[in-house]
C-alpha positions as a LaTeX table, in Angstrom:
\begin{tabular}{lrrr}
\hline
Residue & $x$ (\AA) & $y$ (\AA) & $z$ (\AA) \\
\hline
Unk1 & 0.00 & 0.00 & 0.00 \\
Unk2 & 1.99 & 3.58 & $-1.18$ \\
Unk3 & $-0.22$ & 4.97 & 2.19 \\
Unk4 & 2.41 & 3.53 & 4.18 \\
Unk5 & 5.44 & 4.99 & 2.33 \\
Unk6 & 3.93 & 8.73 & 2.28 \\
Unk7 & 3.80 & 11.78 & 4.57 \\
Unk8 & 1.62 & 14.69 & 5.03 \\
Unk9 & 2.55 & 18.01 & 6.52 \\
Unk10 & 0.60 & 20.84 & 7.18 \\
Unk11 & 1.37 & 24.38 & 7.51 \\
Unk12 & $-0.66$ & 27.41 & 7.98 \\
Unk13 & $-0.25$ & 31.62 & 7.56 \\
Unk14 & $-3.35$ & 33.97 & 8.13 \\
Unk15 & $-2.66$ & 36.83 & 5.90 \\
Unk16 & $-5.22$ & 39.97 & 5.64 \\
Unk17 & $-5.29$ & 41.80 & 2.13 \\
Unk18 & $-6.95$ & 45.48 & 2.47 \\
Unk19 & $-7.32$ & 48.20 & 0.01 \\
Unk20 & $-4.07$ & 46.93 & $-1.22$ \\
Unk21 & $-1.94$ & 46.33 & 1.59 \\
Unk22 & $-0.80$ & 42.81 & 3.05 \\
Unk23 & $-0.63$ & 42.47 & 6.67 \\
Unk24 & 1.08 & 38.68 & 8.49 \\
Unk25 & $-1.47$ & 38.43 & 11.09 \\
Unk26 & 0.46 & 35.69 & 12.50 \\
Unk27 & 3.76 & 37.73 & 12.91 \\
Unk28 & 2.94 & 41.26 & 14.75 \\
Unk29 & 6.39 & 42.16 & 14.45 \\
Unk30 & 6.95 & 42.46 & 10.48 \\
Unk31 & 5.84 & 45.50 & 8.96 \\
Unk32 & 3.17 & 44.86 & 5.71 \\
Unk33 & 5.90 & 46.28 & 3.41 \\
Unk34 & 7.90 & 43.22 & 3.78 \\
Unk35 & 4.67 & 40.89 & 1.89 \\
Unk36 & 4.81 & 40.76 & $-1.72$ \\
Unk37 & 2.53 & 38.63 & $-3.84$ \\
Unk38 & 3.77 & 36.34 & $-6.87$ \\
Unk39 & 3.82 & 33.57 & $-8.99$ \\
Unk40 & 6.20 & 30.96 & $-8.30$ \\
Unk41 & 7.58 & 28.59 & $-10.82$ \\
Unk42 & 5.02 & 26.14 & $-10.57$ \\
Unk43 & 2.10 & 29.48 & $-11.01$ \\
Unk44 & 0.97 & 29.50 & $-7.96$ \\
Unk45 & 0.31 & 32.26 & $-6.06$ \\
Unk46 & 2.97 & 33.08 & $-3.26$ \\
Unk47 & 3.16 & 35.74 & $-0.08$ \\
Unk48 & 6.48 & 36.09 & 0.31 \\
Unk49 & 7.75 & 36.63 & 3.65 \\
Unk50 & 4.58 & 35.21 & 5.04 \\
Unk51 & 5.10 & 33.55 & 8.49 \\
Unk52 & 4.15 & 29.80 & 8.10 \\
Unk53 & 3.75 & 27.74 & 11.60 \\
Unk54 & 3.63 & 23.60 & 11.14 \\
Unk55 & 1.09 & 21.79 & 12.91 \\
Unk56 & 0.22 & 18.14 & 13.81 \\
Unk57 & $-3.33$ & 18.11 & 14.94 \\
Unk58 & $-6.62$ & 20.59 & 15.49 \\
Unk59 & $-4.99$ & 21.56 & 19.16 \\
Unk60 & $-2.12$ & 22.99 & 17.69 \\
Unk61 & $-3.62$ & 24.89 & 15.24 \\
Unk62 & $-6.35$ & 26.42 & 17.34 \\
Unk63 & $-3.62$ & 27.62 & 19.31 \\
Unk64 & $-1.77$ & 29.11 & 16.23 \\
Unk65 & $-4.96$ & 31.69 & 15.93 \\
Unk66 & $-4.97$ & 32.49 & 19.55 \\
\hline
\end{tabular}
């Protein structure tokens, strides 16, 4: 079974978009200048310098958004 062989990983970000400007709500610290939109080379659509936190399970991302 190729179930066995394979792994998962999650991350998530929480950015706000408004009247133009991108603002990390997951890192108070960086300033909304730093976020830029783009493509990446496989077209999608990329925040860089977006704060991404792993998780394992629903606990640790409810705690992510507190």
């Amino acid at each position: 079974d190729s179930s066995e062989n394979s792994s998962t990983s999650v991350r998530v970000s929480y950015v706000e978009i408004y009247n133009e400007d991108l603002r990390d709500l997951l890192n108070n610290r960086q300033s909304s200048t730093s976020l830029t939109i783009r493509d990446d080379k496989k077209g999608n659509v990329v925040v860089e310098g977006l704060k991404e936190v792993a998780v394992r399970n629903l606990d640790q991302l409810m705690e992510v958004f507190r």
